[in-house]
Structures are given as C-alpha cells and as structure tokens.
PDB file of C-alpha atoms in Angstrom:
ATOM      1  CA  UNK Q   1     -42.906   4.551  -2.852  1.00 93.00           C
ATOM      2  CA  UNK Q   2     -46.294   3.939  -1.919  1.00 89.00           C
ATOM      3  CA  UNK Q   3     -47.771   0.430  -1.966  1.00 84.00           C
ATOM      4  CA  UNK Q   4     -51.550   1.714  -1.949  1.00 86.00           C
ATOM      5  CA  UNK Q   5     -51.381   3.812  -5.076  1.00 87.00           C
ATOM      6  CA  UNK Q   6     -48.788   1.545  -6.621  1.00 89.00           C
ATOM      7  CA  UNK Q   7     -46.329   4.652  -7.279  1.00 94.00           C
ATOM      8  CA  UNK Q   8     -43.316   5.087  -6.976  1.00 96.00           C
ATOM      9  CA  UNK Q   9     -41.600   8.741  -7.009  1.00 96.00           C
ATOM     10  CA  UNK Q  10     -38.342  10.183  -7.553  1.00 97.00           C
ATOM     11  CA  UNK Q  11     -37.202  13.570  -6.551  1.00 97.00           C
ATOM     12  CA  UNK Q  12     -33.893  14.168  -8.522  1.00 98.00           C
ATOM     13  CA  UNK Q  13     -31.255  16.864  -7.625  1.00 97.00           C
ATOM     14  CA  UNK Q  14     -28.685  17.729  -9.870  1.00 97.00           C
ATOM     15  CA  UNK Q  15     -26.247  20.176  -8.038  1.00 97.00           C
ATOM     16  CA  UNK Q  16     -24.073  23.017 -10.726  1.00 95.00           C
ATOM     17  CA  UNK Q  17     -21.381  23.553  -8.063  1.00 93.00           C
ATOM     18  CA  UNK Q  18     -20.137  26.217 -10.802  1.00 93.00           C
ATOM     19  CA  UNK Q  19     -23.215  27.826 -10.482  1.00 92.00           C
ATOM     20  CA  UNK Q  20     -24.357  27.563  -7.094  1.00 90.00           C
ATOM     21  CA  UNK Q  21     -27.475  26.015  -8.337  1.00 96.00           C
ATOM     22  CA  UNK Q  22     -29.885  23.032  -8.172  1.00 97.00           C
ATOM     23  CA  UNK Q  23     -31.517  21.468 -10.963  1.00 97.00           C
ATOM     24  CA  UNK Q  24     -34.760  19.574  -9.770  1.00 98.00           C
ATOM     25  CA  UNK Q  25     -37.118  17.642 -11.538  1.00 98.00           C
ATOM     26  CA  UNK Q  26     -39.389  14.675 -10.559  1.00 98.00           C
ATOM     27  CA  UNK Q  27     -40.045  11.051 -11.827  1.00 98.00           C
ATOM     28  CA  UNK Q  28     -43.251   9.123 -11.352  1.00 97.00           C
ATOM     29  CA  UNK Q  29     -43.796   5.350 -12.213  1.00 96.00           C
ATOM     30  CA  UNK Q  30     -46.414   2.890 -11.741  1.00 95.00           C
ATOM     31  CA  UNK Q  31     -44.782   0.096 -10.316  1.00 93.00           C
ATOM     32  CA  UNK Q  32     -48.097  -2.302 -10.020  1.00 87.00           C
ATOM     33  CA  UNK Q  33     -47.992  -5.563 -11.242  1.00 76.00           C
ATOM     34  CA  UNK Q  34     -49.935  -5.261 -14.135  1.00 63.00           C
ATOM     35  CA  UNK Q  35     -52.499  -7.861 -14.060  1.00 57.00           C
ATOM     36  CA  UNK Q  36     -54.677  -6.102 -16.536  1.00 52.00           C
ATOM     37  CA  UNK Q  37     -57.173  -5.057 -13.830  1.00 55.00           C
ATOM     38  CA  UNK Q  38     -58.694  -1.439 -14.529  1.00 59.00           C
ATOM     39  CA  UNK Q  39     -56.707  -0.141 -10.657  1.00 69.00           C
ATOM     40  CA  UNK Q  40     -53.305  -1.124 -12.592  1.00 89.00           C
ATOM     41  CA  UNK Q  41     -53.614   2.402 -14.569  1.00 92.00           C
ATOM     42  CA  UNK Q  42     -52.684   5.402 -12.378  1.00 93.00           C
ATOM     43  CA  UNK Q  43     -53.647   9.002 -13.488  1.00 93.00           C
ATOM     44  CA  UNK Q  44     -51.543  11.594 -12.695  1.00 95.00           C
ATOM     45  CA  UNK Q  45     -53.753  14.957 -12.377  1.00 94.00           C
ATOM     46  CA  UNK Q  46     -51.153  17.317 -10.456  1.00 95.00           C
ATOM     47  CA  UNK Q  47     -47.206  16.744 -10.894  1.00 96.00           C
ATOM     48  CA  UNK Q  48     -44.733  19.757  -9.818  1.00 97.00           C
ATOM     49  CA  UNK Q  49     -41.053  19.846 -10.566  1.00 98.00           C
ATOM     50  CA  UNK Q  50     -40.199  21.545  -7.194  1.00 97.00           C
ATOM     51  CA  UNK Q  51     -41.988  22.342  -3.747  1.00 97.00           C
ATOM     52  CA  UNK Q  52     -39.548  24.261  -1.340  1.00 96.00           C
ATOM     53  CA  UNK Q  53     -40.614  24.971   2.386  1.00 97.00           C
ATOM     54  CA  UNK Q  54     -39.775  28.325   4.002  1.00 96.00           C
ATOM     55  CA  UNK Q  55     -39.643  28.568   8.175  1.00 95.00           C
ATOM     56  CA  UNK Q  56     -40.785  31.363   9.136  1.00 94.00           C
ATOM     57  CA  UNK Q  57     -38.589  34.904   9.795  1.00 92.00           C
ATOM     58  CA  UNK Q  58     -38.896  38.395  11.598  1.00 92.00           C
ATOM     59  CA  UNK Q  59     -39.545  39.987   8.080  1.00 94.00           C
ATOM     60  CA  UNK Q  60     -41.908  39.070   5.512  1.00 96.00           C
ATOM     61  CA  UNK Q  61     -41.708  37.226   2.589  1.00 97.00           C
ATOM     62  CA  UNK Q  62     -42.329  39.128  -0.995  1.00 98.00           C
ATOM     63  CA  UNK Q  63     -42.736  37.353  -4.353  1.00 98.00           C
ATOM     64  CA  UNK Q  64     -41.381  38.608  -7.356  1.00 98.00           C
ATOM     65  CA  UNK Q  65     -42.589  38.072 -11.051  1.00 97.00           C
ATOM     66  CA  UNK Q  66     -42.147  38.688 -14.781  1.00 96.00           C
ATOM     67  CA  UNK Q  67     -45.399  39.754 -16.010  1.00 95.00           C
ATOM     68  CA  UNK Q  68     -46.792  41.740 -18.874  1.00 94.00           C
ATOM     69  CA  UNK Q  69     -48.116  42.253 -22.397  1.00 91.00           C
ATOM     70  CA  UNK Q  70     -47.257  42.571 -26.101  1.00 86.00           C
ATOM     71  CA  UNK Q  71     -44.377  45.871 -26.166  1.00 88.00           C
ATOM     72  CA  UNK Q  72     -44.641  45.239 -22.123  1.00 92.00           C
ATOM     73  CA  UNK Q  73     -43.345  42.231 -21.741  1.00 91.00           C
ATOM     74  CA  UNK Q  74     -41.733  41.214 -17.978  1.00 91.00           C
ATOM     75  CA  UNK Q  75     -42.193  43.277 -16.262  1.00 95.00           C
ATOM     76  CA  UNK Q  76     -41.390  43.725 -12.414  1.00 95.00           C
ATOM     77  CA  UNK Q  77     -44.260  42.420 -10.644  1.00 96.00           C
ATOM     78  CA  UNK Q  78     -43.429  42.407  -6.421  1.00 97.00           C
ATOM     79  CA  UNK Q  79     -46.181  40.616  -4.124  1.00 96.00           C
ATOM     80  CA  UNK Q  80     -45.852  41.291  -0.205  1.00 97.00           C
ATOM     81  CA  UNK Q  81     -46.806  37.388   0.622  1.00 97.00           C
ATOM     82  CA  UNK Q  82     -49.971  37.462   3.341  1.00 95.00           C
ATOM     83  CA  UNK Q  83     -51.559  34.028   4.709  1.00 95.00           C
ATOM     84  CA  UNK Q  84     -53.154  31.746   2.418  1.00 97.00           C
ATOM     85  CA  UNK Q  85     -52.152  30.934  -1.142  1.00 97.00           C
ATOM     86  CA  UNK Q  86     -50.768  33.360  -3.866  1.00 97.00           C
ATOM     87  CA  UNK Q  87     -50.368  32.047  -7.629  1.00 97.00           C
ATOM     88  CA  UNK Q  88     -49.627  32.972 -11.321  1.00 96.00           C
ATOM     89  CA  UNK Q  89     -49.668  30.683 -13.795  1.00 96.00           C
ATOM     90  CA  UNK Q  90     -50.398  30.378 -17.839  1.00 94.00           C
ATOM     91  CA  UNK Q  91     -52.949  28.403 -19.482  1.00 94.00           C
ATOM     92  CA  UNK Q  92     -52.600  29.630 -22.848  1.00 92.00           C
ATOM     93  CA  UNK Q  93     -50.529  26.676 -24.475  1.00 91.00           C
ATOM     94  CA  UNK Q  94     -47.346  28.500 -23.725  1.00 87.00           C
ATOM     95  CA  UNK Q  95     -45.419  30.117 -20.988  1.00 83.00           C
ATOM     96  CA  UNK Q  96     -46.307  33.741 -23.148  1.00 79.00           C
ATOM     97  CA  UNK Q  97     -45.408  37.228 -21.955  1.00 84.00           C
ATOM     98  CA  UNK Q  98     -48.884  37.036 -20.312  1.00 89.00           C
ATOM     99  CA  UNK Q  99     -46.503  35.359 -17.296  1.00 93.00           C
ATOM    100  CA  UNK Q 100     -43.081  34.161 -17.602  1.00 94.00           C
ATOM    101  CA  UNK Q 101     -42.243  30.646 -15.566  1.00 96.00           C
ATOM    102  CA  UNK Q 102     -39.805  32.540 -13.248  1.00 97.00           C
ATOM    103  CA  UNK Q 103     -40.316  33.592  -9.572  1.00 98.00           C
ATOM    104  CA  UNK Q 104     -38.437  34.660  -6.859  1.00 98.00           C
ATOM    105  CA  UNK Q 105     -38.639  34.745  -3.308  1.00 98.00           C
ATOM    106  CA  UNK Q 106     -37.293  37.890  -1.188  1.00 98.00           C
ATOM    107  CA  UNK Q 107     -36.886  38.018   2.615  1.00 96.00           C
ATOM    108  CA  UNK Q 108     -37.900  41.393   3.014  1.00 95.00           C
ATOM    109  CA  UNK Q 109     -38.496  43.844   0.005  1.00 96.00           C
ATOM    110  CA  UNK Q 110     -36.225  42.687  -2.872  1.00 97.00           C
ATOM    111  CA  UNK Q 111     -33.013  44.583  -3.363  1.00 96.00           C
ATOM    112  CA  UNK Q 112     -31.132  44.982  -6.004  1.00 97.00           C
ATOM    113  CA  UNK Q 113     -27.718  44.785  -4.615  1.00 97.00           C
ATOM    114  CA  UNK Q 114     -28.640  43.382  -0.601  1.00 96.00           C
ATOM    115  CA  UNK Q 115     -30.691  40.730   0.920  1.00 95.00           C
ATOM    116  CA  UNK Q 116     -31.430  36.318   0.765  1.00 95.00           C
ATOM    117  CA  UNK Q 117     -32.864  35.987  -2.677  1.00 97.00           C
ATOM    118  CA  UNK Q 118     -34.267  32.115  -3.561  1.00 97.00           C
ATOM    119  CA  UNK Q 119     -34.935  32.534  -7.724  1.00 98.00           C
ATOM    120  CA  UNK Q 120     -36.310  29.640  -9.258  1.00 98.00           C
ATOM    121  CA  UNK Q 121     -36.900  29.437 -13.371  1.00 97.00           C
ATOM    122  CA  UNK Q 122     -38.819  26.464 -14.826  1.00 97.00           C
ATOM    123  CA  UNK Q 123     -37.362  25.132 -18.103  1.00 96.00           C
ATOM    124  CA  UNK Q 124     -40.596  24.822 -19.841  1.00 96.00           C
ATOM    125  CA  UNK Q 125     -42.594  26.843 -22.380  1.00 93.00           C
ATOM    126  CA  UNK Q 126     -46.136  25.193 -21.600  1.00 95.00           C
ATOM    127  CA  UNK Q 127     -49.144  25.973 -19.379  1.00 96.00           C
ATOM    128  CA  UNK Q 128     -47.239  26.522 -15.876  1.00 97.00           C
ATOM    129  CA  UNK Q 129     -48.062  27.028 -12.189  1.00 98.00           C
ATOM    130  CA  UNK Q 130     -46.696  29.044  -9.288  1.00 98.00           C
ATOM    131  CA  UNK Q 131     -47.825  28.698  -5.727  1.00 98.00           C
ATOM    132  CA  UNK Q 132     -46.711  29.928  -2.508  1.00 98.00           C
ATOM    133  CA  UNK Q 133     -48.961  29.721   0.402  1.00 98.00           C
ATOM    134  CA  UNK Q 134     -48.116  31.246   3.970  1.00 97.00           C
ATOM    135  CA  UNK Q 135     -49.577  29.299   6.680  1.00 96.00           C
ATOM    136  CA  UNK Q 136     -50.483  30.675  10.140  1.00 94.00           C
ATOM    137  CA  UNK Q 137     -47.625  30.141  11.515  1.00 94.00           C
ATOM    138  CA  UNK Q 138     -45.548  32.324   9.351  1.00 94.00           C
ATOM    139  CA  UNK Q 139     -43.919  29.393   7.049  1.00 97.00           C
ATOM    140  CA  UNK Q 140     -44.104  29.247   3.175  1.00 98.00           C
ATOM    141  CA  UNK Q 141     -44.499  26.370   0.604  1.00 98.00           C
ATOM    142  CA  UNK Q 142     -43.314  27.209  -3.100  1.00 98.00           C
ATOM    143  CA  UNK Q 143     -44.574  24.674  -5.715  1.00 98.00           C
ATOM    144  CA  UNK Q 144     -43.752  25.351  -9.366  1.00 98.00           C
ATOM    145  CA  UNK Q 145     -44.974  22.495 -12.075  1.00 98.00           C
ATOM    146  CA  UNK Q 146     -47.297  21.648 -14.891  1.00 98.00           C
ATOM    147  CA  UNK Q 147     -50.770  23.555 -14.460  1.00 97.00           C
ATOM    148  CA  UNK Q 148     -52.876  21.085 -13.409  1.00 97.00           C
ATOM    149  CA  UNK Q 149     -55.833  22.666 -15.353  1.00 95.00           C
ATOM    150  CA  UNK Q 150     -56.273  20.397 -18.883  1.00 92.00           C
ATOM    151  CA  UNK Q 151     -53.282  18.293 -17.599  1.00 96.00           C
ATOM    152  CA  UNK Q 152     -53.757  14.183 -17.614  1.00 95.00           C
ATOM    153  CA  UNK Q 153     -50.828  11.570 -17.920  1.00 96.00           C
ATOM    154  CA  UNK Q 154     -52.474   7.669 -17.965  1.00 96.00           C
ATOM    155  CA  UNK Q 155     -49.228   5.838 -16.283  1.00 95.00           C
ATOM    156  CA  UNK Q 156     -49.274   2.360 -17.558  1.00 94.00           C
ATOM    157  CA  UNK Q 157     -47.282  -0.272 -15.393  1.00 94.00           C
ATOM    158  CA  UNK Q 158     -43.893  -0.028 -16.044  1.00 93.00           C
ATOM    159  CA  UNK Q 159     -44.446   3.368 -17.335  1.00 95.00           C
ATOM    160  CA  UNK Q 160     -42.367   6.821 -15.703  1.00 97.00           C
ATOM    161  CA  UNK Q 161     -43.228  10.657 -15.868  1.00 98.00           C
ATOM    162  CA  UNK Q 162     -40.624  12.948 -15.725  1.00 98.00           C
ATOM    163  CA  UNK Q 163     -41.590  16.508 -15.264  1.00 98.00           C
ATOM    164  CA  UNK Q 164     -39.918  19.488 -16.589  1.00 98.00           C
ATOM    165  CA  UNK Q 165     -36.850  20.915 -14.310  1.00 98.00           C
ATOM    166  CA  UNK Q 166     -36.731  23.641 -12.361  1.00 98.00           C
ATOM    167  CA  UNK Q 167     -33.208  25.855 -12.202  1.00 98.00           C
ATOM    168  CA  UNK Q 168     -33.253  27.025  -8.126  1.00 98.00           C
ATOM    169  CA  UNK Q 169     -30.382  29.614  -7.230  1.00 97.00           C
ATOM    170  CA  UNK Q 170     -29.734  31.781  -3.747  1.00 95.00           C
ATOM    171  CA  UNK Q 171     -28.271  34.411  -3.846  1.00 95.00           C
ATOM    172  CA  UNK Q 172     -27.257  36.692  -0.624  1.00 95.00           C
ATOM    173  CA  UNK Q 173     -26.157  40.079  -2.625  1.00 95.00           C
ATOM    174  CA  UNK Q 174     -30.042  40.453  -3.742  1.00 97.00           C
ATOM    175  CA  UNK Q 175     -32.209  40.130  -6.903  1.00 97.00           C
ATOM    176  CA  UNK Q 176     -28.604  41.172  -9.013  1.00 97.00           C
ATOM    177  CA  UNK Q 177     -26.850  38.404  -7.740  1.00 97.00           C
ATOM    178  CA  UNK Q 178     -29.580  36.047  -8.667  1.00 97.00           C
ATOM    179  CA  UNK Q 179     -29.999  36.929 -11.908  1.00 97.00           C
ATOM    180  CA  UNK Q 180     -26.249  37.214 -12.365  1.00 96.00           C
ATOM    181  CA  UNK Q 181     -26.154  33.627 -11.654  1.00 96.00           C
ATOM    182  CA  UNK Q 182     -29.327  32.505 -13.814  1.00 96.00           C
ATOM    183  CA  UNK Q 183     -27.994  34.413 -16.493  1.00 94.00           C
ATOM    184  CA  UNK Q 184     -24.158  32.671 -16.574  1.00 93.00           C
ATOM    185  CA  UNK Q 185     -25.901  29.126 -16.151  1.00 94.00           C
ATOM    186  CA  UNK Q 186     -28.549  29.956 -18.849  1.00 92.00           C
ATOM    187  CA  UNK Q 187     -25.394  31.015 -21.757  1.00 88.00           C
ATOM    188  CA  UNK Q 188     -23.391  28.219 -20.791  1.00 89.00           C
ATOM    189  CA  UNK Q 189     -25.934  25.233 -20.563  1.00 90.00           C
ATOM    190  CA  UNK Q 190     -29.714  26.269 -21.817  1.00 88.00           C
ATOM    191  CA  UNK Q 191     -28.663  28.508 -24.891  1.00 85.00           C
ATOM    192  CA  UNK Q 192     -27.570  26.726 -27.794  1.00 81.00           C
ATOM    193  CA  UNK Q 193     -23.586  27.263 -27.981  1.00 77.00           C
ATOM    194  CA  UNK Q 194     -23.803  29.281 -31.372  1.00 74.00           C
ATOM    195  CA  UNK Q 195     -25.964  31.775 -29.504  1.00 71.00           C
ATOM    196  CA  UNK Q 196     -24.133  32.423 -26.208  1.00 71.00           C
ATOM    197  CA  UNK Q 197     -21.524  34.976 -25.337  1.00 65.00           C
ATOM    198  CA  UNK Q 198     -18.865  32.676 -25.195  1.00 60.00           C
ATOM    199  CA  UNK Q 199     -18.394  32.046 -29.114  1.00 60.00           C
ATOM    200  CA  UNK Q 200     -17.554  34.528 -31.442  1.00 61.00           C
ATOM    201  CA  UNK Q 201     -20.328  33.594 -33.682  1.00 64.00           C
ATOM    202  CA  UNK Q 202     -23.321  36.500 -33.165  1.00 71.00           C
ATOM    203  CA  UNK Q 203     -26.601  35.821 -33.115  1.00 75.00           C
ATOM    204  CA  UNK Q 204     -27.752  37.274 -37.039  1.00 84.00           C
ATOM    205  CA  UNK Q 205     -28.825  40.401 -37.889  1.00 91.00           C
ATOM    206  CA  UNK Q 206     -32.503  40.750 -38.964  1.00 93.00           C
ATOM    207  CA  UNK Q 207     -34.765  42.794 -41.073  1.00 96.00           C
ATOM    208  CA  UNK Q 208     -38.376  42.296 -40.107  1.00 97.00           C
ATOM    209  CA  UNK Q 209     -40.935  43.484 -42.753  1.00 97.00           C
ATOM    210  CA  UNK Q 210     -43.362  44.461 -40.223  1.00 97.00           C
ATOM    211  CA  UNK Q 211     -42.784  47.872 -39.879  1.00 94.00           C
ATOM    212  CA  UNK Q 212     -41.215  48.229 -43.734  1.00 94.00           C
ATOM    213  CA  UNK Q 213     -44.525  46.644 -45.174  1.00 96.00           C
ATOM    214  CA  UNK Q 214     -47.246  45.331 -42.831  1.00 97.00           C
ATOM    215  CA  UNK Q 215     -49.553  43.205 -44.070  1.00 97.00           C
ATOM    216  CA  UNK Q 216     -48.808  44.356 -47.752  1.00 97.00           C
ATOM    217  CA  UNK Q 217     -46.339  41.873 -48.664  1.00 98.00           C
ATOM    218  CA  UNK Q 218     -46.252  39.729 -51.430  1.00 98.00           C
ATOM    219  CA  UNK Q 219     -43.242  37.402 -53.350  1.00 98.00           C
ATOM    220  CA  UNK Q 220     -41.673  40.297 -55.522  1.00 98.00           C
ATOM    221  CA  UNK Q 221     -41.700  43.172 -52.469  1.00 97.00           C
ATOM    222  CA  UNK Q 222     -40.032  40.856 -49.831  1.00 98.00           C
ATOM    223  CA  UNK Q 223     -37.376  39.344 -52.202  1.00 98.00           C
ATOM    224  CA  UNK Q 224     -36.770  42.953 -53.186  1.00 97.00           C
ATOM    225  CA  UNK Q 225     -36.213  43.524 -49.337  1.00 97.00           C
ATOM    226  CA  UNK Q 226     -33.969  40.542 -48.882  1.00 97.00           C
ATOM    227  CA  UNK Q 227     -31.720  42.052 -51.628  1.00 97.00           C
ATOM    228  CA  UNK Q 228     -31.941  45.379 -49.443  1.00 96.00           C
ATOM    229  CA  UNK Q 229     -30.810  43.479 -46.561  1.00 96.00           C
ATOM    230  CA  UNK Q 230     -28.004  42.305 -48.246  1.00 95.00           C
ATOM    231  CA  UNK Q 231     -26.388  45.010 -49.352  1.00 95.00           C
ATOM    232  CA  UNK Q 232     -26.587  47.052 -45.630  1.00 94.00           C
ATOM    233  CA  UNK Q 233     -25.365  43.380 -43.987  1.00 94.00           C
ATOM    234  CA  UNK Q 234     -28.247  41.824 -42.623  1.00 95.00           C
ATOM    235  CA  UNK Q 235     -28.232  38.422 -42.257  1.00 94.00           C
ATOM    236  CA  UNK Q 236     -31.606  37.314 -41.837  1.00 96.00           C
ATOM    237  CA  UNK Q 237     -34.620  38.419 -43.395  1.00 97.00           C
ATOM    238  CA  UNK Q 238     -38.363  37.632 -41.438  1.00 97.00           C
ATOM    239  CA  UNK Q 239     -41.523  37.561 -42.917  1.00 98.00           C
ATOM    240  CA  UNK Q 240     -44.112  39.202 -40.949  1.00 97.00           C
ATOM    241  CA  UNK Q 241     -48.041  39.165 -40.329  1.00 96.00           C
ATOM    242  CA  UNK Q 242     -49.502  38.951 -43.783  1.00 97.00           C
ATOM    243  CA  UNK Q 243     -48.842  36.102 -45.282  1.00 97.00           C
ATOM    244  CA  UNK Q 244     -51.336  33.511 -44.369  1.00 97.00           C
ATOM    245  CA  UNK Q 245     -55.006  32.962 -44.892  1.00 96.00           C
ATOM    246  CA  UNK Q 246     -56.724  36.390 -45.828  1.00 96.00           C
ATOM    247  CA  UNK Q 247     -55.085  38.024 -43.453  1.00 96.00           C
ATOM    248  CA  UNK Q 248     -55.154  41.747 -45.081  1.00 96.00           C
ATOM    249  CA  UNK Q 249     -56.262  43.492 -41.607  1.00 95.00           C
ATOM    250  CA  UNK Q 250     -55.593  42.430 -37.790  1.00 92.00           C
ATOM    251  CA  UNK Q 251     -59.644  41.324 -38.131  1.00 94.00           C
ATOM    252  CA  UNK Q 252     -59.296  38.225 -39.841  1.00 94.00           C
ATOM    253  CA  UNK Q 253     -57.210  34.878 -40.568  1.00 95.00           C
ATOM    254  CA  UNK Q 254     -55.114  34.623 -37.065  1.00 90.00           C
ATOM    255  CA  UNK Q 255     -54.389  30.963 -36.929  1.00 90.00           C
ATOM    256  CA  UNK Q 256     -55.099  30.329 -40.521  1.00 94.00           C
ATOM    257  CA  UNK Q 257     -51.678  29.241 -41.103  1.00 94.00           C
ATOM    258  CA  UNK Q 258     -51.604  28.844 -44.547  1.00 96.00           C
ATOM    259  CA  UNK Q 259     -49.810  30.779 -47.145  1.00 97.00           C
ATOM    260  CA  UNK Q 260     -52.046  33.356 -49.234  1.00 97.00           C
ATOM    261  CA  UNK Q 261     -51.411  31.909 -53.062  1.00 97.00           C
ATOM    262  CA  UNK Q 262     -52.170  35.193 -54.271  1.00 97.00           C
ATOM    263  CA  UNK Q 263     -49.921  37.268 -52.460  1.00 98.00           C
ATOM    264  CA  UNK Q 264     -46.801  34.331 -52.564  1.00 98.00           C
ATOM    265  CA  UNK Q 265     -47.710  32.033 -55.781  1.00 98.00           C
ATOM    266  CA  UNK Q 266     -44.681  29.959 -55.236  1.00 97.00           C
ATOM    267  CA  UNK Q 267     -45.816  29.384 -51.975  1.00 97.00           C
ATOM    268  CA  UNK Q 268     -43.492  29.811 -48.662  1.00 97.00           C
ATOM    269  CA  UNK Q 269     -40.703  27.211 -49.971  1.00 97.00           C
ATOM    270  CA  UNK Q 270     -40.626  28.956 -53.405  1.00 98.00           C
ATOM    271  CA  UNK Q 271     -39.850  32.657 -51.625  1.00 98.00           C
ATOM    272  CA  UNK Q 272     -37.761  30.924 -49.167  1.00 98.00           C
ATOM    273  CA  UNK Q 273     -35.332  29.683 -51.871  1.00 98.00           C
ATOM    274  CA  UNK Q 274     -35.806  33.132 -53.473  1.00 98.00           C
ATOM    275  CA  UNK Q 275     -34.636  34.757 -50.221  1.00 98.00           C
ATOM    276  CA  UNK Q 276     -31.739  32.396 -49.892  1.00 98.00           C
ATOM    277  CA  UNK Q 277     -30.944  33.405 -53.295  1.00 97.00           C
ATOM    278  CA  UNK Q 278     -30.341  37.345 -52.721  1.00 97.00           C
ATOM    279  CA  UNK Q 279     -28.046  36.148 -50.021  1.00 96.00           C
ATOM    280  CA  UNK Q 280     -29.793  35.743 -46.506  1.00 96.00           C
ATOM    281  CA  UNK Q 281     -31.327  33.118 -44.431  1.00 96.00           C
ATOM    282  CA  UNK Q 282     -35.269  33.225 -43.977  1.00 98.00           C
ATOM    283  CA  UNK Q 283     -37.435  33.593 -40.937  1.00 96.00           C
ATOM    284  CA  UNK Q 284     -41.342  33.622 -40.842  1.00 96.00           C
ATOM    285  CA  UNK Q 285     -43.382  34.834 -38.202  1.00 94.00           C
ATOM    286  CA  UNK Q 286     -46.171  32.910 -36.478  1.00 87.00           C
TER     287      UNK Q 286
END
C-alpha cells in the first residue's frame, strides 16, 4: 500500500502445480477515505498483469513472438534482446493477427527440443503491451499488461481494478516443452469443455460461403447451400463477406454492419431460421 497515492495493490499468484504454471494478475484499489475532495479519485494510466526480472547470464537473451497478417498469421518472430527497451503490442481494439499477446523468453537462441524457456500468454483479446528492456548491466525486465495508449480507469474510493491474467510457464526441454505445457493448460481450463480434446464431442464441421459465393450471396443461394451442407455432413453453415451494407466489392461498406434487405429480405433472423431449417446451425462472419 501506499499512503501518498491512497492505493493499495495486490499482486495475486495462482500456482497450476499440474501444469507447472503461474497464473498472475493484479488488483488495484483506492483505499482513501472518501471525503468527496477532487485527490479522493485516483487514475490509473498504466496497469500490467505481470513484470518478471531476469539477472543477467553468459548468453544472451532472445525474444520470441507470434506475428503476422491475414493467410500469415503467427508467425515465428525471434528478437536477439540488446540494451534498452524492445516492445510489440496492439492498438487495434483487439489482440488481431497483427500481434498475438504471447511472448517468450530464450536464454540463448530458442530451441526446439533444448534450452530455459520462460513463455508467458496474456488471457486477453484487447489492445496489449510487451516490454522487455536490458539494462547495462546485462539484467532484463518483462512487463506484459493493458496498452497504456487510450487506456483510463477513474478508481473511486472503495473501488478495485483487476487486470487481465497472465499464464507464465518454464520450461527446460526448449520452446516444445513450453508450448506443450500452454497447450495442455489451455484444453483443460481456457477452452470451453465442448471444444477440448478431452470430450468426444468435435468441434462442427463448417461450410463457409466465401470461396463457394463471395460477395454474391443472397437468402435463396445460401439456404440452397445449407441444404448442400447437409447432405455431405456439415454441421455448420457461415455466412461470409456480403451481407451487410452495400458491400458488393472489398471497396465499400466494411463496418456497416447491417444486413443488405435486398440481398436477405427476411433479414439475418429470417435466413437464420431458414438455415436451421435445412438442418445446420448458423454462423455469420464479421
């Protein structure tokens, strides 16, 4: 706690001994009295679910990342860590394939089956940041959090903050142990149960009408195709680019999410129940 800012701070561990991971996340409340002076609101402007400190070692540090773009999404990104600050980070509303909220910290070049691996994965699909800064004397500091940029939290008194968590994992037989581990805890305890490899219920089989129809769809053509998707077993049918705004070309309507009346008359409900009809579930893209 501190008695100048009037906050008080908790950093919360929750150890997966099955897992041999850490679950971190951290809590800030105003504790001030509240005696409706302006100084009894606190701002928070910077909050990070985990900052790790590294001493320093005989090799160097790398960093590794999931980066990419649409049809090249995460891809292997390595970063031989130098003095001063390194960061990635998304500011686009969402975590995005731009950069996934993963990192992972190599002593030495990583290695797929040798080597101290530290793999951290923030559970959170927002505007994210990743720091790690080398300081002269050869020791690292890895933050992960909220980005700060467009972030604001007004803490009343009385009132907490509890960031996101962060899953942290080590692994010493390299980057395949790590994501052996992140990968187990993920199917057991992220994924919903009806998804994971541990029930026999399969995730459903879709037919997209992307590539089928592109932005020619319309109510009769797709409830044709959800009748063609039952009868070779599909299970779900989604509705593509196409069906909102004017959006006859990739030059116009993005964001307009509303359904074209001319192309679906009974609207998104009305083919939805149509769908469901022929005998599979509906999906819509966005």
């Amino acid at each position: 706690s501190d008695s100048v800012s009037g906050l008080e701070v908790d950093l919360i561990y929750h150890c997966m001994h099955d897992y041999d991971a850490i679950i971190r996340r951290v809590a800030f409340k105003n504790v001030s009295r509240g005696h409706g002076s302006g100084t009894d609101l606190k701002i928070l402007d910077r909050v990070f679910s985990t900052t790790l400190d590294f001493e320093a070692t005989t090799e160097n540090y790398h960093m590794v990342q999931l980066s990419g773009s649409w049809a090249r999404e995460r891809m292997t990104v390595e970063t031989k860590l130098s003095h001063g600050m390194q960061s990635f980070g998304s500011i686009r509303g969402v975590s995005s394939h731009h950069h996934n909220p993963f990192a992972a910290i190599t002593v030495g070049p990583p290695n797929e089956s040798n080597g101290e691996v530290k793999g951290f994965s923030f559970v959170y699909s927002g505007n994210f940041l990743v720091e790690a800064e080398l300081n002269e004397m050869g020791r690292l500091r890895f933050n992960m959090g909220i980005h700060p940029m467009g972030f604001g939290w007004n803490l009343a008194p009385g009132d907490t903050f509890e960031t996101p968590e962060v899953v942290m994992v080590r692994s010493k037989s390299g980057m395949g142990g790590m994501s052996r581990t992140l990968h187990r805890l993920t199917l057991d305890k992220i994924c919903p149960a009806s998804w994971s490899d541990h029930v026999p219920t399969q995730p459903p089989i879709l037919l997209n009408s992307w590539e089928a129809r592109y932005f020619n769809v319309n109510h009769d053509n797709i409830v044709d195709m959800a009748y063609q998707a039952q009868t070779i077993g599909a299970d779900l049918l989604v509705l593509d680019d196409g069906w909102f705004g004017l959006r006859n070309d990739d030059e116009s309507s993005l964001g307009d999410w509303y359904p074209n009346l001319t192309k679906f008359p009974h609207g998104i409900s009305g083919l939805a129940q149509a769908v469901n009809g022929a005998g599979v579930k509906f999906g819509i893209w966005v």
